[in-house]
Amino acid sequence: MELESEREIVCMSARMSPSLTVSRIAAQQGSVLRELRTASLREAPYAFGETLEDALLVEPKCFDETAALHSSSPRLATFLLYTEGHSCGLVHAYIEETPAARAFVSALWVAPAVRHLRGGELLVNVASQWLAAQGAAEVHAWISEENRTAMRFYERLGFGPTGDRRAMPSHEQEAEALFVLHMDAEYPA
């Protein structure tokens, strides 16, 4: 199933700003991916599995390769949030390459200036719908236990804690908790 040709999803819901759009990343948008990723790490370094320093060391070519892969892969996707044509957020969606093949959303970030427009909700919903279209019955998210705002956000979207915990990859002294959303009639495949 393709979501509005899987390129452009426009939210006209009364609950969210009609100026928000979400698009799957295009192959040539490596620089946009790098810009959003580094902005997210500058603004919320505690929330992600890598550091700003690590991201700044990555060659631009690697972001180009990631954008190209995430633009067309059936297992990996990045969705970008726009307001009035300007990129202002992102989320990754992927299916693990393990026998369990669990589906995940990760690296969700929305620029502080537009968070009140509920773009994070739109990004997670679009990514979850894409994962459901790939056959996922559940969508998972690892969330820093220090980030109570993120935990409440995911809970409002229907995610709940699984009880699984692990050390954060970039901050081993901090833990993250696994949350899960059971896909149902709210997210038709």
CSV table of C-alpha atoms in Angstrom, one decimal:
chain,number,residue,atom,x,y,z
A,1,MET,CA,0.0,0.0,0.0
A,2,GLU,CA,1.3,3.4,-0.9
A,3,LEU,CA,0.5,6.4,1.3
A,4,GLU,CA,-0.6,9.2,-1.0
A,5,SER,CA,2.0,8.0,-3.6
A,6,GLU,CA,4.3,7.7,-0.5
A,7,ARG,CA,5.8,11.1,-1.3
A,8,GLU,CA,3.4,13.6,0.1
A,9,ILE,CA,1.1,13.3,3.0
A,10,VAL,CA,-0.8,16.4,3.9
A,11,CYS,CA,-2.6,16.8,7.2
A,12,MET,CA,-5.9,18.6,7.0
A,13,SER,CA,-7.0,17.5,10.4
A,14,ALA,CA,-8.6,20.2,12.6
A,15,ARG,CA,-6.3,19.0,15.4
A,16,MET,CA,-3.1,19.8,13.5
A,17,SER,CA,-2.0,22.8,11.4
A,18,PRO,CA,-3.0,22.4,7.7
A,19,SER,CA,0.4,24.0,6.8
A,20,LEU,CA,2.2,20.8,7.9
A,21,THR,CA,3.2,18.2,5.3
A,22,VAL,CA,5.2,15.0,5.7
A,23,SER,CA,7.2,13.4,2.8
A,24,ARG,CA,9.4,10.4,2.6
A,25,ILE,CA,12.9,11.6,2.2
A,26,ALA,CA,14.1,11.9,-1.4
A,27,ALA,CA,17.3,10.3,-2.6
A,28,GLN,CA,19.0,13.7,-3.1
A,29,GLN,CA,18.2,15.1,0.4
A,30,GLY,CA,21.3,14.0,2.3
A,31,SER,CA,22.1,17.6,3.2
A,32,VAL,CA,18.6,18.1,4.7
A,33,LEU,CA,19.0,14.9,6.7
A,34,ARG,CA,22.4,16.1,8.0
A,35,GLU,CA,21.0,19.5,8.9
A,36,LEU,CA,18.0,18.1,10.8
A,37,ARG,CA,20.1,15.4,12.5
A,38,THR,CA,22.7,17.9,13.8
A,39,ALA,CA,20.0,20.3,14.8
A,40,SER,CA,18.3,17.6,16.8
A,41,LEU,CA,21.5,16.7,18.6
A,42,ARG,CA,22.3,20.3,19.4
A,43,GLU,CA,18.8,20.9,20.9
A,44,ALA,CA,18.3,17.6,22.7
A,45,PRO,CA,21.6,15.7,23.1
A,46,TYR,CA,20.2,13.6,25.9
A,47,ALA,CA,17.5,12.1,23.8
A,48,PHE,CA,19.3,10.2,21.0
A,49,GLY,CA,21.6,7.2,20.6
A,50,GLU,CA,24.5,9.3,19.2
A,51,THR,CA,26.3,12.5,20.1
A,52,LEU,CA,26.6,15.7,18.1
A,53,GLU,CA,30.3,15.3,17.9
A,54,ASP,CA,29.8,11.9,16.3
A,55,ALA,CA,27.3,13.2,13.8
A,56,LEU,CA,29.6,16.1,12.8
A,57,LEU,CA,32.4,13.7,12.1
A,58,VAL,CA,30.2,11.8,9.5
A,59,GLU,CA,31.1,12.6,5.9
A,60,PRO,CA,28.3,14.4,4.0
A,61,LYS,CA,28.5,11.5,1.5
A,62,CYS,CA,27.3,9.1,4.3
A,63,PHE,CA,24.2,11.3,4.7
A,64,ASP,CA,23.7,11.2,1.0
A,65,GLU,CA,23.9,7.4,1.0
A,66,THR,CA,21.5,7.2,3.9
A,67,ALA,CA,19.0,9.4,2.2
A,68,ALA,CA,19.2,7.4,-1.0
A,69,LEU,CA,18.7,4.1,0.9
A,70,HIS,CA,15.8,5.5,3.1
A,71,SER,CA,14.0,6.9,0.0
A,72,SER,CA,13.3,3.5,-1.5
A,73,SER,CA,14.0,0.7,0.9
A,74,PRO,CA,11.1,-1.6,1.9
A,75,ARG,CA,12.7,-1.9,5.4
A,76,LEU,CA,14.1,1.6,6.2
A,77,ALA,CA,12.5,5.0,5.7
A,78,THR,CA,13.0,8.6,6.9
A,79,PHE,CA,10.1,10.9,6.9
A,80,LEU,CA,10.5,14.7,6.9
A,81,LEU,CA,8.2,17.3,8.3
A,82,TYR,CA,7.7,20.6,6.5
A,83,THR,CA,5.8,23.7,7.4
A,84,GLU,CA,5.2,26.1,4.6
A,85,GLY,CA,7.9,24.4,2.5
A,86,HIS,CA,10.7,24.4,5.2
A,87,SER,CA,12.0,21.2,6.7
A,88,CYS,CA,11.5,21.2,10.5
A,89,GLY,CA,11.4,17.6,11.7
A,90,LEU,CA,12.1,14.0,11.0
A,91,VAL,CA,11.6,10.4,12.1
A,92,HIS,CA,13.2,7.2,11.1
A,93,ALA,CA,11.1,4.0,10.6
A,94,TYR,CA,12.7,0.6,10.2
A,95,ILE,CA,12.2,-3.1,10.5
A,96,GLU,CA,14.9,-5.0,12.3
A,97,GLU,CA,16.9,-7.5,10.3
A,98,THR,CA,16.4,-10.2,12.9
A,99,PRO,CA,14.1,-13.3,13.0
A,100,ALA,CA,11.6,-11.2,15.1
A,101,ALA,CA,11.6,-8.5,12.5
A,102,ARG,CA,10.3,-5.9,14.9
A,103,ALA,CA,9.3,-2.5,13.6
A,104,PHE,CA,10.6,0.7,15.1
A,105,VAL,CA,10.3,4.5,14.9
A,106,SER,CA,13.4,6.3,16.1
A,107,ALA,CA,15.2,9.6,16.1
A,108,LEU,CA,12.0,11.7,16.2
A,109,TRP,CA,12.7,15.4,16.3
A,110,VAL,CA,10.7,18.5,15.6
A,111,ALA,CA,12.1,22.0,15.7
A,112,PRO,CA,11.0,23.8,19.0
A,113,ALA,CA,9.4,26.7,17.1
A,114,VAL,CA,6.8,24.4,15.5
A,115,ARG,CA,6.2,21.8,18.1
A,116,HIS,CA,2.9,23.4,19.1
A,117,LEU,CA,1.6,22.5,15.6
A,118,ARG,CA,1.7,18.7,16.6
A,119,GLY,CA,4.1,17.7,13.8
A,120,GLY,CA,5.6,15.0,16.0
A,121,GLU,CA,2.3,13.3,16.2
A,122,LEU,CA,1.9,13.6,12.4
A,123,LEU,CA,5.4,12.1,11.9
A,124,VAL,CA,4.9,9.2,14.2
A,125,ASN,CA,1.5,8.5,12.7
A,126,VAL,CA,2.8,8.5,9.1
A,127,ALA,CA,5.8,6.3,10.0
A,128,SER,CA,3.5,3.9,11.9
A,129,GLN,CA,1.2,3.7,8.9
A,130,TRP,CA,4.1,3.0,6.6
A,131,LEU,CA,5.4,0.3,8.9
A,132,ALA,CA,1.9,-1.2,9.0
A,133,ALA,CA,1.8,-1.2,5.2
A,134,GLN,CA,5.0,-3.2,5.4
A,135,GLY,CA,3.2,-5.8,7.5
A,136,ALA,CA,4.0,-4.6,11.1
A,137,ALA,CA,1.5,-5.5,13.7
A,138,GLU,CA,3.4,-3.6,16.4
A,139,VAL,CA,5.6,-0.5,16.3
A,140,HIS,CA,8.3,0.0,18.9
A,141,ALA,CA,10.3,2.9,20.2
A,142,TRP,CA,13.3,3.1,22.6
A,143,ILE,CA,12.9,6.2,24.7
A,144,SER,CA,15.4,7.7,27.2
A,145,GLU,CA,14.1,7.4,30.7
A,146,GLU,CA,15.4,10.9,31.4
A,147,ASN,CA,13.1,12.2,28.7
A,148,ARG,CA,9.7,12.2,30.5
A,149,THR,CA,8.3,14.6,27.9
A,150,ALA,CA,8.9,12.0,25.2
A,151,MET,CA,7.5,9.2,27.3
A,152,ARG,CA,4.2,11.2,27.8
A,153,PHE,CA,4.1,12.0,24.1
A,154,TYR,CA,4.4,8.4,23.0
A,155,GLU,CA,1.8,7.3,25.7
A,156,ARG,CA,-0.6,9.9,24.3
A,157,LEU,CA,-0.2,8.3,20.9
A,158,GLY,CA,-1.1,4.8,22.3
A,159,PHE,CA,2.3,3.4,23.0
A,160,GLY,CA,2.9,1.6,26.3
A,161,PRO,CA,6.0,0.4,28.1
A,162,THR,CA,7.0,-3.2,27.6
A,163,GLY,CA,9.2,-3.4,30.7
A,164,ASP,CA,12.4,-3.9,28.6
A,165,ARG,CA,15.3,-1.6,29.4
A,166,ARG,CA,18.8,-1.1,28.1
A,167,ALA,CA,21.7,1.3,28.4
A,168,MET,CA,21.6,4.1,25.8
A,169,PRO,CA,24.3,3.5,23.1
A,170,SER,CA,25.8,7.0,23.4
A,171,HIS,CA,25.2,7.5,27.1
A,172,GLU,CA,25.8,4.1,28.8
A,173,GLN,CA,25.2,5.5,32.2
A,174,GLU,CA,21.6,6.3,31.2
A,175,ALA,CA,18.8,3.8,30.4
A,176,GLU,CA,16.1,3.8,27.8
A,177,ALA,CA,12.8,2.0,27.9
A,178,LEU,CA,11.1,0.1,25.1
A,179,PHE,CA,7.6,1.2,24.3
A,180,VAL,CA,5.2,-0.5,21.9
A,181,LEU,CA,2.1,0.4,19.9
A,182,HIS,CA,-0.2,-2.4,18.9
A,183,MET,CA,-1.5,-1.6,15.4
A,184,ASP,CA,-5.3,-1.9,15.1
A,185,ALA,CA,-8.2,-0.3,13.3
A,186,GLU,CA,-6.8,3.2,14.2
A,187,TYR,CA,-3.9,2.4,11.8
A,188,PRO,CA,-5.3,0.4,8.9
A,189,ALA,CA,-2.7,-1.3,6.7
